[in-house]
């Protein structure tokens, strides 16, 4: 069930983080960051909650859709989670959660290291294509502030037959690890961790979460800005979430049936929320039936019109 208060609180949290990113990007020497700072600062200044005549609610806003915008990444993670959990529920499969790692790298190696992860994980999937029926692959990059290194790694959600664990298609972790290390050709530096999924929601959340975490580092401002610039260069043009096999087919069905827009005649009323510097507060309600706008700041309280 949709929790309006929780959504608004999380949106306000990421809106505050957006201001931090915008302030930081304004100090960059790169034109890209300076140019995008204002877009990030004003991303989702206003949220509009449309109450639909089928008793559902849908938020709309003007989003900047930039990869480094915390607000947009939060929104994208919700969307990814919703789609992947549908896939997991629709497919009659068991699931594995696999993490693929390589040794940490320095800033000038990050682009090449991420390519190495993608290329060799695809090779690994092909080796075990009879064992793995479908895969969701998500790239995550973290930063080690003590060693000044980057840790790119892959979270993979793998669909297998329900008989997988008792069949001849079962593959031990040690076998998968040896295959992975053989592919990346880097001695014992590569890591592979795999486990059976017992809670789909937690595993899907791990795949769909915000993939960039430099904000979590308590580091000097200039170093943080450099981290963003390095990651931006390394990730430019790369898709961070990819699917394979039966997962791709099921995800396409879900996307094809998705209706992103709401017809105006289906809207009962719309509540407008503005960010006041600390939280999103409701400021007006637009009743589509009576064509009347209620200004909540002036004391109007049409509570009977809105059900959220």
PDB file of C-alpha atoms in Angstrom:
ATOM      1  CA  UNK A   1       0.000   0.000   0.000  1.00  0.00           C
ATOM      2  CA  UNK A   2       1.268   3.478  -0.922  1.00  0.00           C
ATOM      3  CA  UNK A   3       2.509   5.428   2.117  1.00  0.00           C
ATOM      4  CA  UNK A   4       2.145   9.133   1.306  1.00  0.00           C
ATOM      5  CA  UNK A   5       3.927  10.426   4.433  1.00  0.00           C
ATOM      6  CA  UNK A   6       6.912   8.133   3.928  1.00  0.00           C
ATOM      7  CA  UNK A   7       7.206   9.106   0.250  1.00  0.00           C
ATOM      8  CA  UNK A   8       7.100  12.834   1.036  1.00  0.00           C
ATOM      9  CA  UNK A   9       9.674  12.456   3.823  1.00  0.00           C
ATOM     10  CA  UNK A  10      12.057  10.508   1.585  1.00  0.00           C
ATOM     11  CA  UNK A  11      11.528  12.998  -1.251  1.00  0.00           C
ATOM     12  CA  UNK A  12      12.387  15.852   1.122  1.00  0.00           C
ATOM     13  CA  UNK A  13      15.527  14.001   2.271  1.00  0.00           C
ATOM     14  CA  UNK A  14      16.760  13.551  -1.303  1.00  0.00           C
ATOM     15  CA  UNK A  15      15.735  17.102  -2.177  1.00  0.00           C
ATOM     16  CA  UNK A  16      18.077  18.320   0.565  1.00  0.00           C
ATOM     17  CA  UNK A  17      20.827  16.116  -0.865  1.00  0.00           C
ATOM     18  CA  UNK A  18      20.152  17.662  -4.281  1.00  0.00           C
ATOM     19  CA  UNK A  19      21.015  21.088  -2.862  1.00  0.00           C
ATOM     20  CA  UNK A  20      24.311  19.688  -1.570  1.00  0.00           C
ATOM     21  CA  UNK A  21      25.160  18.270  -4.990  1.00  0.00           C
ATOM     22  CA  UNK A  22      24.181  21.499  -6.759  1.00  0.00           C
ATOM     23  CA  UNK A  23      26.350  23.583  -4.402  1.00  0.00           C
ATOM     24  CA  UNK A  24      29.239  21.214  -5.034  1.00  0.00           C
ATOM     25  CA  UNK A  25      28.853  21.154  -8.822  1.00  0.00           C
ATOM     26  CA  UNK A  26      28.814  24.948  -9.037  1.00  0.00           C
ATOM     27  CA  UNK A  27      32.439  24.888  -7.856  1.00  0.00           C
ATOM     28  CA  UNK A  28      33.561  22.461 -10.561  1.00  0.00           C
ATOM     29  CA  UNK A  29      35.907  23.431 -13.376  1.00  0.00           C
ATOM     30  CA  UNK A  30      34.009  21.114 -15.731  1.00  0.00           C
ATOM     31  CA  UNK A  31      31.308  22.823 -17.785  1.00  0.00           C
ATOM     32  CA  UNK A  32      29.013  19.777 -17.508  1.00  0.00           C
ATOM     33  CA  UNK A  33      28.764  20.059 -13.722  1.00  0.00           C
ATOM     34  CA  UNK A  34      28.395  23.838 -13.661  1.00  0.00           C
ATOM     35  CA  UNK A  35      25.730  23.665 -16.345  1.00  0.00           C
ATOM     36  CA  UNK A  36      23.708  20.969 -14.556  1.00  0.00           C
ATOM     37  CA  UNK A  37      23.922  22.423 -11.039  1.00  0.00           C
ATOM     38  CA  UNK A  38      20.852  24.633 -11.436  1.00  0.00           C
ATOM     39  CA  UNK A  39      18.792  21.805 -12.957  1.00  0.00           C
ATOM     40  CA  UNK A  40      19.562  19.580  -9.979  1.00  0.00           C
ATOM     41  CA  UNK A  41      18.806  22.387  -7.507  1.00  0.00           C
ATOM     42  CA  UNK A  42      15.306  22.928  -8.903  1.00  0.00           C
ATOM     43  CA  UNK A  43      14.499  19.293  -9.637  1.00  0.00           C
ATOM     44  CA  UNK A  44      11.055  18.410  -8.225  1.00  0.00           C
ATOM     45  CA  UNK A  45      10.464  21.769  -6.543  1.00  0.00           C
ATOM     46  CA  UNK A  46       6.785  20.866  -6.776  1.00  0.00           C
ATOM     47  CA  UNK A  47       5.104  17.473  -6.519  1.00  0.00           C
ATOM     48  CA  UNK A  48       1.548  16.942  -7.752  1.00  0.00           C
ATOM     49  CA  UNK A  49      -0.503  14.045  -6.408  1.00  0.00           C
ATOM     50  CA  UNK A  50      -3.265  13.114  -8.824  1.00  0.00           C
ATOM     51  CA  UNK A  51      -6.182  11.169  -7.339  1.00  0.00           C
ATOM     52  CA  UNK A  52      -7.474   8.917 -10.099  1.00  0.00           C
ATOM     53  CA  UNK A  53     -11.067   7.734 -10.442  1.00  0.00           C
ATOM     54  CA  UNK A  54      -9.984   4.091 -10.031  1.00  0.00           C
ATOM     55  CA  UNK A  55      -8.993   4.875  -6.401  1.00  0.00           C
ATOM     56  CA  UNK A  56      -5.261   5.021  -7.153  1.00  0.00           C
ATOM     57  CA  UNK A  57      -2.769   7.869  -6.707  1.00  0.00           C
ATOM     58  CA  UNK A  58      -0.021   8.990  -9.064  1.00  0.00           C
ATOM     59  CA  UNK A  59       2.696  11.570  -8.419  1.00  0.00           C
ATOM     60  CA  UNK A  60       4.013  13.757 -11.225  1.00  0.00           C
ATOM     61  CA  UNK A  61       6.667  16.454 -11.229  1.00  0.00           C
ATOM     62  CA  UNK A  62       9.310  18.118 -13.375  1.00  0.00           C
ATOM     63  CA  UNK A  63      12.444  16.002 -12.894  1.00  0.00           C
ATOM     64  CA  UNK A  64      15.890  16.785 -14.290  1.00  0.00           C
ATOM     65  CA  UNK A  65      16.641  13.081 -14.999  1.00  0.00           C
ATOM     66  CA  UNK A  66      20.366  13.516 -14.421  1.00  0.00           C
ATOM     67  CA  UNK A  67      22.410  10.535 -13.261  1.00  0.00           C
ATOM     68  CA  UNK A  68      23.884  12.373 -10.272  1.00  0.00           C
ATOM     69  CA  UNK A  69      20.634  13.899  -9.029  1.00  0.00           C
ATOM     70  CA  UNK A  70      19.703  12.184  -5.719  1.00  0.00           C
ATOM     71  CA  UNK A  71      16.006  12.973  -6.254  1.00  0.00           C
ATOM     72  CA  UNK A  72      15.957  11.367  -9.709  1.00  0.00           C
ATOM     73  CA  UNK A  73      18.010   8.376  -8.577  1.00  0.00           C
ATOM     74  CA  UNK A  74      15.553   7.841  -5.709  1.00  0.00           C
ATOM     75  CA  UNK A  75      12.668   7.974  -8.171  1.00  0.00           C
ATOM     76  CA  UNK A  76      14.447   5.635 -10.581  1.00  0.00           C
ATOM     77  CA  UNK A  77      15.200   3.124  -7.827  1.00  0.00           C
ATOM     78  CA  UNK A  78      11.479   3.013  -6.950  1.00  0.00           C
ATOM     79  CA  UNK A  79      10.605   2.421 -10.598  1.00  0.00           C
ATOM     80  CA  UNK A  80      13.265  -0.283 -10.999  1.00  0.00           C
ATOM     81  CA  UNK A  81      12.149  -1.982  -7.807  1.00  0.00           C
ATOM     82  CA  UNK A  82       8.518  -2.023  -8.923  1.00  0.00           C
ATOM     83  CA  UNK A  83       9.354  -3.545 -12.299  1.00  0.00           C
ATOM     84  CA  UNK A  84      11.857  -6.141 -11.052  1.00  0.00           C
ATOM     85  CA  UNK A  85       9.660  -7.311  -8.183  1.00  0.00           C
ATOM     86  CA  UNK A  86       6.879  -7.844 -10.741  1.00  0.00           C
ATOM     87  CA  UNK A  87       9.241  -9.953 -12.821  1.00  0.00           C
ATOM     88  CA  UNK A  88      10.248 -11.972  -9.760  1.00  0.00           C
ATOM     89  CA  UNK A  89       6.616 -12.574  -8.837  1.00  0.00           C
ATOM     90  CA  UNK A  90       5.474 -13.415 -12.368  1.00  0.00           C
ATOM     91  CA  UNK A  91       8.175 -15.965 -13.182  1.00  0.00           C
ATOM     92  CA  UNK A  92       7.756 -19.414 -11.647  1.00  0.00           C
ATOM     93  CA  UNK A  93      11.404 -19.684 -10.614  1.00  0.00           C
ATOM     94  CA  UNK A  94      13.768 -19.845  -7.700  1.00  0.00           C
ATOM     95  CA  UNK A  95      16.284 -17.023  -7.380  1.00  0.00           C
ATOM     96  CA  UNK A  96      19.960 -16.530  -6.566  1.00  0.00           C
ATOM     97  CA  UNK A  97      21.752 -13.354  -5.534  1.00  0.00           C
ATOM     98  CA  UNK A  98      25.312 -13.163  -6.837  1.00  0.00           C
ATOM     99  CA  UNK A  99      27.914 -10.436  -6.278  1.00  0.00           C
ATOM    100  CA  UNK A 100      30.912 -10.168  -8.633  1.00  0.00           C
ATOM    101  CA  UNK A 101      33.969  -8.164  -7.618  1.00  0.00           C
ATOM    102  CA  UNK A 102      37.449  -7.318  -8.851  1.00  0.00           C
ATOM    103  CA  UNK A 103      40.284  -5.635  -7.003  1.00  0.00           C
ATOM    104  CA  UNK A 104      39.837  -1.967  -6.142  1.00  0.00           C
ATOM    105  CA  UNK A 105      41.228   0.455  -8.698  1.00  0.00           C
ATOM    106  CA  UNK A 106      42.500   4.028  -8.914  1.00  0.00           C
ATOM    107  CA  UNK A 107      40.725   6.854 -10.723  1.00  0.00           C
ATOM    108  CA  UNK A 108      42.554   6.375 -14.038  1.00  0.00           C
ATOM    109  CA  UNK A 109      41.598   2.665 -14.050  1.00  0.00           C
ATOM    110  CA  UNK A 110      37.893   2.922 -13.231  1.00  0.00           C
ATOM    111  CA  UNK A 111      36.549   3.065 -16.808  1.00  0.00           C
ATOM    112  CA  UNK A 112      38.582   0.041 -17.878  1.00  0.00           C
ATOM    113  CA  UNK A 113      37.706  -1.879 -14.695  1.00  0.00           C
ATOM    114  CA  UNK A 114      33.946  -1.395 -15.174  1.00  0.00           C
ATOM    115  CA  UNK A 115      34.252  -2.562 -18.792  1.00  0.00           C
ATOM    116  CA  UNK A 116      36.156  -5.586 -17.511  1.00  0.00           C
ATOM    117  CA  UNK A 117      33.311  -6.382 -15.104  1.00  0.00           C
ATOM    118  CA  UNK A 118      30.660  -6.121 -17.801  1.00  0.00           C
ATOM    119  CA  UNK A 119      32.514  -8.077 -20.487  1.00  0.00           C
ATOM    120  CA  UNK A 120      33.594 -10.951 -18.254  1.00  0.00           C
ATOM    121  CA  UNK A 121      30.301 -11.264 -16.380  1.00  0.00           C
ATOM    122  CA  UNK A 122      28.575 -11.641 -19.759  1.00  0.00           C
ATOM    123  CA  UNK A 123      31.057 -14.407 -20.602  1.00  0.00           C
ATOM    124  CA  UNK A 124      30.308 -16.071 -17.254  1.00  0.00           C
ATOM    125  CA  UNK A 125      26.576 -15.989 -17.977  1.00  0.00           C
ATOM    126  CA  UNK A 126      27.175 -17.630 -21.372  1.00  0.00           C
ATOM    127  CA  UNK A 127      29.238 -20.428 -19.784  1.00  0.00           C
ATOM    128  CA  UNK A 128      26.344 -21.220 -17.448  1.00  0.00           C
ATOM    129  CA  UNK A 129      23.446 -20.344 -19.757  1.00  0.00           C
ATOM    130  CA  UNK A 130      21.917 -23.807 -19.235  1.00  0.00           C
ATOM    131  CA  UNK A 131      22.004 -23.267 -15.477  1.00  0.00           C
ATOM    132  CA  UNK A 132      20.867 -19.642 -15.340  1.00  0.00           C
ATOM    133  CA  UNK A 133      17.532 -18.939 -17.064  1.00  0.00           C
ATOM    134  CA  UNK A 134      17.483 -15.166 -16.622  1.00  0.00           C
ATOM    135  CA  UNK A 135      19.538 -12.431 -14.984  1.00  0.00           C
ATOM    136  CA  UNK A 136      19.275  -8.859 -13.738  1.00  0.00           C
ATOM    137  CA  UNK A 137      22.705  -7.226 -13.532  1.00  0.00           C
ATOM    138  CA  UNK A 138      23.266  -3.933 -11.699  1.00  0.00           C
ATOM    139  CA  UNK A 139      26.527  -2.010 -11.371  1.00  0.00           C
ATOM    140  CA  UNK A 140      27.427  -0.228  -8.138  1.00  0.00           C
ATOM    141  CA  UNK A 141      30.451   1.985  -7.465  1.00  0.00           C
ATOM    142  CA  UNK A 142      31.717   2.858  -3.984  1.00  0.00           C
ATOM    143  CA  UNK A 143      34.728   4.924  -2.934  1.00  0.00           C
ATOM    144  CA  UNK A 144      37.370   4.027  -0.347  1.00  0.00           C
ATOM    145  CA  UNK A 145      38.428   7.372   1.123  1.00  0.00           C
ATOM    146  CA  UNK A 146      41.345   5.877   3.088  1.00  0.00           C
ATOM    147  CA  UNK A 147      43.037   4.227   0.128  1.00  0.00           C
ATOM    148  CA  UNK A 148      41.687   6.677  -2.496  1.00  0.00           C
ATOM    149  CA  UNK A 149      40.436   3.788  -4.584  1.00  0.00           C
ATOM    150  CA  UNK A 150      37.153   2.833  -6.253  1.00  0.00           C
ATOM    151  CA  UNK A 151      35.235  -0.397  -5.775  1.00  0.00           C
ATOM    152  CA  UNK A 152      33.023  -1.173  -8.786  1.00  0.00           C
ATOM    153  CA  UNK A 153      31.067  -4.422  -8.445  1.00  0.00           C
ATOM    154  CA  UNK A 154      27.986  -6.156  -9.828  1.00  0.00           C
ATOM    155  CA  UNK A 155      24.851  -7.344  -8.050  1.00  0.00           C
ATOM    156  CA  UNK A 156      23.111 -10.073 -10.048  1.00  0.00           C
ATOM    157  CA  UNK A 157      19.663 -11.536  -9.467  1.00  0.00           C
ATOM    158  CA  UNK A 158      19.531 -14.907 -11.198  1.00  0.00           C
ATOM    159  CA  UNK A 159      16.444 -16.951 -12.119  1.00  0.00           C
ATOM    160  CA  UNK A 160      16.875 -20.727 -11.949  1.00  0.00           C
ATOM    161  CA  UNK A 161      14.521 -23.684 -12.236  1.00  0.00           C
ATOM    162  CA  UNK A 162      12.798 -24.644  -8.988  1.00  0.00           C
ATOM    163  CA  UNK A 163      14.556 -28.001  -9.202  1.00  0.00           C
ATOM    164  CA  UNK A 164      17.954 -26.283  -9.525  1.00  0.00           C
ATOM    165  CA  UNK A 165      19.263 -27.132  -6.042  1.00  0.00           C
ATOM    166  CA  UNK A 166      18.678 -30.883  -6.458  1.00  0.00           C
ATOM    167  CA  UNK A 167      19.391 -31.181 -10.175  1.00  0.00           C
ATOM    168  CA  UNK A 168      22.475 -31.726 -12.297  1.00  0.00           C
ATOM    169  CA  UNK A 169      22.396 -28.031 -13.206  1.00  0.00           C
ATOM    170  CA  UNK A 170      23.375 -26.965  -9.692  1.00  0.00           C
ATOM    171  CA  UNK A 171      26.764 -25.213  -9.609  1.00  0.00           C
ATOM    172  CA  UNK A 172      28.858 -24.864  -6.454  1.00  0.00           C
ATOM    173  CA  UNK A 173      30.138 -21.437  -5.441  1.00  0.00           C
ATOM    174  CA  UNK A 174      33.749 -22.660  -5.642  1.00  0.00           C
ATOM    175  CA  UNK A 175      33.222 -23.698  -9.274  1.00  0.00           C
ATOM    176  CA  UNK A 176      31.695 -20.339 -10.167  1.00  0.00           C
ATOM    177  CA  UNK A 177      34.508 -18.519  -8.367  1.00  0.00           C
ATOM    178  CA  UNK A 178      37.182 -20.418 -10.293  1.00  0.00           C
ATOM    179  CA  UNK A 179      35.416 -19.628 -13.555  1.00  0.00           C
ATOM    180  CA  UNK A 180      35.202 -15.931 -12.635  1.00  0.00           C
ATOM    181  CA  UNK A 181      38.864 -15.667 -11.658  1.00  0.00           C
ATOM    182  CA  UNK A 182      39.839 -17.476 -14.838  1.00  0.00           C
ATOM    183  CA  UNK A 183      37.907 -14.929 -16.903  1.00  0.00           C
ATOM    184  CA  UNK A 184      39.246 -11.780 -15.266  1.00  0.00           C
ATOM    185  CA  UNK A 185      42.797 -13.234 -15.217  1.00  0.00           C
ATOM    186  CA  UNK A 186      43.826 -11.384 -12.054  1.00  0.00           C
ATOM    187  CA  UNK A 187      45.006 -14.101  -9.704  1.00  0.00           C
ATOM    188  CA  UNK A 188      42.975 -14.358  -6.518  1.00  0.00           C
ATOM    189  CA  UNK A 189      41.780 -10.739  -6.549  1.00  0.00           C
ATOM    190  CA  UNK A 190      38.371 -11.499  -8.029  1.00  0.00           C
ATOM    191  CA  UNK A 191      35.480 -12.325  -5.714  1.00  0.00           C
ATOM    192  CA  UNK A 192      32.188 -14.140  -6.255  1.00  0.00           C
ATOM    193  CA  UNK A 193      29.549 -14.541  -3.570  1.00  0.00           C
ATOM    194  CA  UNK A 194      26.276 -16.336  -4.226  1.00  0.00           C
ATOM    195  CA  UNK A 195      23.337 -17.256  -2.044  1.00  0.00           C
ATOM    196  CA  UNK A 196      19.783 -18.493  -2.364  1.00  0.00           C
ATOM    197  CA  UNK A 197      17.132 -15.785  -2.241  1.00  0.00           C
ATOM    198  CA  UNK A 198      14.689 -16.311   0.616  1.00  0.00           C
ATOM    199  CA  UNK A 199      13.265 -12.774   0.664  1.00  0.00           C
ATOM    200  CA  UNK A 200      12.600 -11.426  -2.831  1.00  0.00           C
ATOM    201  CA  UNK A 201      11.846  -7.897  -1.642  1.00  0.00           C
ATOM    202  CA  UNK A 202      15.252  -7.498   0.055  1.00  0.00           C
ATOM    203  CA  UNK A 203      17.207  -8.955  -2.851  1.00  0.00           C
ATOM    204  CA  UNK A 204      15.339  -6.869  -5.433  1.00  0.00           C
ATOM    205  CA  UNK A 205      15.921  -3.756  -3.315  1.00  0.00           C
ATOM    206  CA  UNK A 206      19.661  -4.512  -3.404  1.00  0.00           C
ATOM    207  CA  UNK A 207      19.541  -4.635  -7.199  1.00  0.00           C
ATOM    208  CA  UNK A 208      17.354  -1.548  -7.649  1.00  0.00           C
ATOM    209  CA  UNK A 209      19.009   0.728  -5.100  1.00  0.00           C
ATOM    210  CA  UNK A 210      20.890   3.944  -5.759  1.00  0.00           C
ATOM    211  CA  UNK A 211      24.064   2.772  -7.488  1.00  0.00           C
ATOM    212  CA  UNK A 212      26.429   5.664  -6.637  1.00  0.00           C
ATOM    213  CA  UNK A 213      27.555   6.274  -3.079  1.00  0.00           C
ATOM    214  CA  UNK A 214      30.157   9.067  -2.914  1.00  0.00           C
ATOM    215  CA  UNK A 215      27.682  11.007  -0.752  1.00  0.00           C
ATOM    216  CA  UNK A 216      28.209   8.455   1.999  1.00  0.00           C
ATOM    217  CA  UNK A 217      31.865   9.443   2.318  1.00  0.00           C
ATOM    218  CA  UNK A 218      32.901  12.047   4.879  1.00  0.00           C
ATOM    219  CA  UNK A 219      35.646  13.553   2.747  1.00  0.00           C
ATOM    220  CA  UNK A 220      36.850  17.081   1.850  1.00  0.00           C
ATOM    221  CA  UNK A 221      34.748  18.985  -0.661  1.00  0.00           C
ATOM    222  CA  UNK A 222      37.353  19.059  -3.423  1.00  0.00           C
ATOM    223  CA  UNK A 223      37.980  15.319  -3.086  1.00  0.00           C
ATOM    224  CA  UNK A 224      34.248  14.628  -3.251  1.00  0.00           C
ATOM    225  CA  UNK A 225      33.953  16.737  -6.392  1.00  0.00           C
ATOM    226  CA  UNK A 226      36.843  14.829  -7.956  1.00  0.00           C
ATOM    227  CA  UNK A 227      35.115  11.530  -7.109  1.00  0.00           C
ATOM    228  CA  UNK A 228      31.988  12.654  -8.954  1.00  0.00           C
ATOM    229  CA  UNK A 229      34.009  13.752 -11.963  1.00  0.00           C
ATOM    230  CA  UNK A 230      35.892  10.444 -12.125  1.00  0.00           C
ATOM    231  CA  UNK A 231      32.692   8.392 -11.822  1.00  0.00           C
ATOM    232  CA  UNK A 232      30.887  10.557 -14.390  1.00  0.00           C
ATOM    233  CA  UNK A 233      33.664   9.998 -16.942  1.00  0.00           C
ATOM    234  CA  UNK A 234      33.792   6.253 -16.262  1.00  0.00           C
ATOM    235  CA  UNK A 235      30.033   5.698 -16.440  1.00  0.00           C
ATOM    236  CA  UNK A 236      29.244   7.969 -19.378  1.00  0.00           C
ATOM    237  CA  UNK A 237      27.251   6.015 -21.955  1.00  0.00           C
ATOM    238  CA  UNK A 238      26.955   2.890 -19.792  1.00  0.00           C
ATOM    239  CA  UNK A 239      23.679   1.240 -18.750  1.00  0.00           C
ATOM    240  CA  UNK A 240      23.947   0.430 -15.073  1.00  0.00           C
ATOM    241  CA  UNK A 241      21.051  -2.041 -14.983  1.00  0.00           C
ATOM    242  CA  UNK A 242      20.773  -4.771 -17.619  1.00  0.00           C
ATOM    243  CA  UNK A 243      18.731  -7.938 -18.062  1.00  0.00           C
ATOM    244  CA  UNK A 244      19.237 -11.276 -19.818  1.00  0.00           C
ATOM    245  CA  UNK A 245      17.196 -14.337 -20.800  1.00  0.00           C
ATOM    246  CA  UNK A 246      13.650 -14.849 -19.547  1.00  0.00           C
ATOM    247  CA  UNK A 247      13.980 -11.783 -17.308  1.00  0.00           C
ATOM    248  CA  UNK A 248      14.370  -9.548 -20.372  1.00  0.00           C
ATOM    249  CA  UNK A 249      11.270 -11.054 -21.994  1.00  0.00           C
ATOM    250  CA  UNK A 250       9.137 -10.664 -18.874  1.00  0.00           C
ATOM    251  CA  UNK A 251      10.373  -7.127 -18.241  1.00  0.00           C
ATOM    252  CA  UNK A 252       9.453  -6.146 -21.816  1.00  0.00           C
ATOM    253  CA  UNK A 253       5.890  -7.382 -21.235  1.00  0.00           C
ATOM    254  CA  UNK A 254       5.629  -5.248 -18.095  1.00  0.00           C
ATOM    255  CA  UNK A 255       7.013  -2.147 -19.804  1.00  0.00           C
ATOM    256  CA  UNK A 256       4.738  -2.615 -22.817  1.00  0.00           C
ATOM    257  CA  UNK A 257       1.673  -2.748 -20.567  1.00  0.00           C
ATOM    258  CA  UNK A 258       2.749   0.228 -18.447  1.00  0.00           C
ATOM    259  CA  UNK A 259       0.686   3.397 -18.780  1.00  0.00           C
ATOM    260  CA  UNK A 260       2.939   6.293 -17.713  1.00  0.00           C
ATOM    261  CA  UNK A 261       0.469   9.116 -18.315  1.00  0.00           C
ATOM    262  CA  UNK A 262      -2.942   9.792 -16.826  1.00  0.00           C
ATOM    263  CA  UNK A 263      -5.807  11.046 -18.955  1.00  0.00           C
ATOM    264  CA  UNK A 264      -7.179  14.337 -17.683  1.00  0.00           C
ATOM    265  CA  UNK A 265     -10.725  12.985 -17.552  1.00  0.00           C
ATOM    266  CA  UNK A 266      -9.572  10.246 -15.150  1.00  0.00           C
ATOM    267  CA  UNK A 267      -8.324  12.741 -12.542  1.00  0.00           C
ATOM    268  CA  UNK A 268     -10.679  13.479  -9.653  1.00  0.00           C
ATOM    269  CA  UNK A 269      -8.479  16.119  -8.004  1.00  0.00           C
ATOM    270  CA  UNK A 270      -4.832  17.125  -7.682  1.00  0.00           C
ATOM    271  CA  UNK A 271      -2.952  18.117  -4.536  1.00  0.00           C
ATOM    272  CA  UNK A 272       0.084  20.371  -5.019  1.00  0.00           C
ATOM    273  CA  UNK A 273       3.080  20.043  -2.675  1.00  0.00           C
ATOM    274  CA  UNK A 274       5.885  22.633  -2.652  1.00  0.00           C
ATOM    275  CA  UNK A 275       9.283  22.173  -1.035  1.00  0.00           C
ATOM    276  CA  UNK A 276       9.671  24.880   1.624  1.00  0.00           C
ATOM    277  CA  UNK A 277      13.345  24.265   2.389  1.00  0.00           C
ATOM    278  CA  UNK A 278      12.701  21.540   4.937  1.00  0.00           C
ATOM    279  CA  UNK A 279       9.747  19.464   3.765  1.00  0.00           C
ATOM    280  CA  UNK A 280       7.025  19.188   1.136  1.00  0.00           C
ATOM    281  CA  UNK A 281       3.843  20.903   2.282  1.00  0.00           C
ATOM    282  CA  UNK A 282       0.426  20.875   0.560  1.00  0.00           C
ATOM    283  CA  UNK A 283      -0.402  24.313  -0.819  1.00  0.00           C
ATOM    284  CA  UNK A 284      -3.467  23.847  -3.017  1.00  0.00           C
ATOM    285  CA  UNK A 285      -6.052  21.350  -4.196  1.00  0.00           C
ATOM    286  CA  UNK A 286      -7.416  21.461  -7.717  1.00  0.00           C
ATOM    287  CA  UNK A 287     -10.843  19.776  -7.870  1.00  0.00           C
ATOM    288  CA  UNK A 288     -11.261  18.570 -11.447  1.00  0.00           C
ATOM    289  CA  UNK A 289     -14.975  17.850 -10.997  1.00  0.00           C
ATOM    290  CA  UNK A 290     -16.080  21.263  -9.740  1.00  0.00           C
ATOM    291  CA  UNK A 291     -13.206  23.069 -11.521  1.00  0.00           C
ATOM    292  CA  UNK A 292     -12.414  24.870  -8.282  1.00  0.00           C
ATOM    293  CA  UNK A 293      -8.945  25.481  -6.809  1.00  0.00           C
ATOM    294  CA  UNK A 294      -8.583  25.588  -3.020  1.00  0.00           C
ATOM    295  CA  UNK A 295      -5.651  27.558  -1.617  1.00  0.00           C
ATOM    296  CA  UNK A 296      -4.662  25.750   1.568  1.00  0.00           C
ATOM    297  CA  UNK A 297      -2.426  28.599   2.727  1.00  0.00           C
ATOM    298  CA  UNK A 298      -5.463  30.869   2.918  1.00  0.00           C
ATOM    299  CA  UNK A 299      -7.208  28.544   5.328  1.00  0.00           C
ATOM    300  CA  UNK A 300      -9.400  26.561   2.954  1.00  0.00           C
ATOM    301  CA  UNK A 301      -9.735  22.949   4.083  1.00  0.00           C
ATOM    302  CA  UNK A 302     -11.579  20.776   1.560  1.00  0.00           C
ATOM    303  CA  UNK A 303     -10.638  17.514   3.315  1.00  0.00           C
ATOM    304  CA  UNK A 304     -13.754  15.780   2.051  1.00  0.00           C
ATOM    305  CA  UNK A 305     -12.473  16.069  -1.525  1.00  0.00           C
ATOM    306  CA  UNK A 306      -9.200  14.224  -1.062  1.00  0.00           C
ATOM    307  CA  UNK A 307      -8.528  10.631  -0.103  1.00  0.00           C
ATOM    308  CA  UNK A 308      -4.824   9.755   0.223  1.00  0.00           C
TER     309      UNK A 308
END
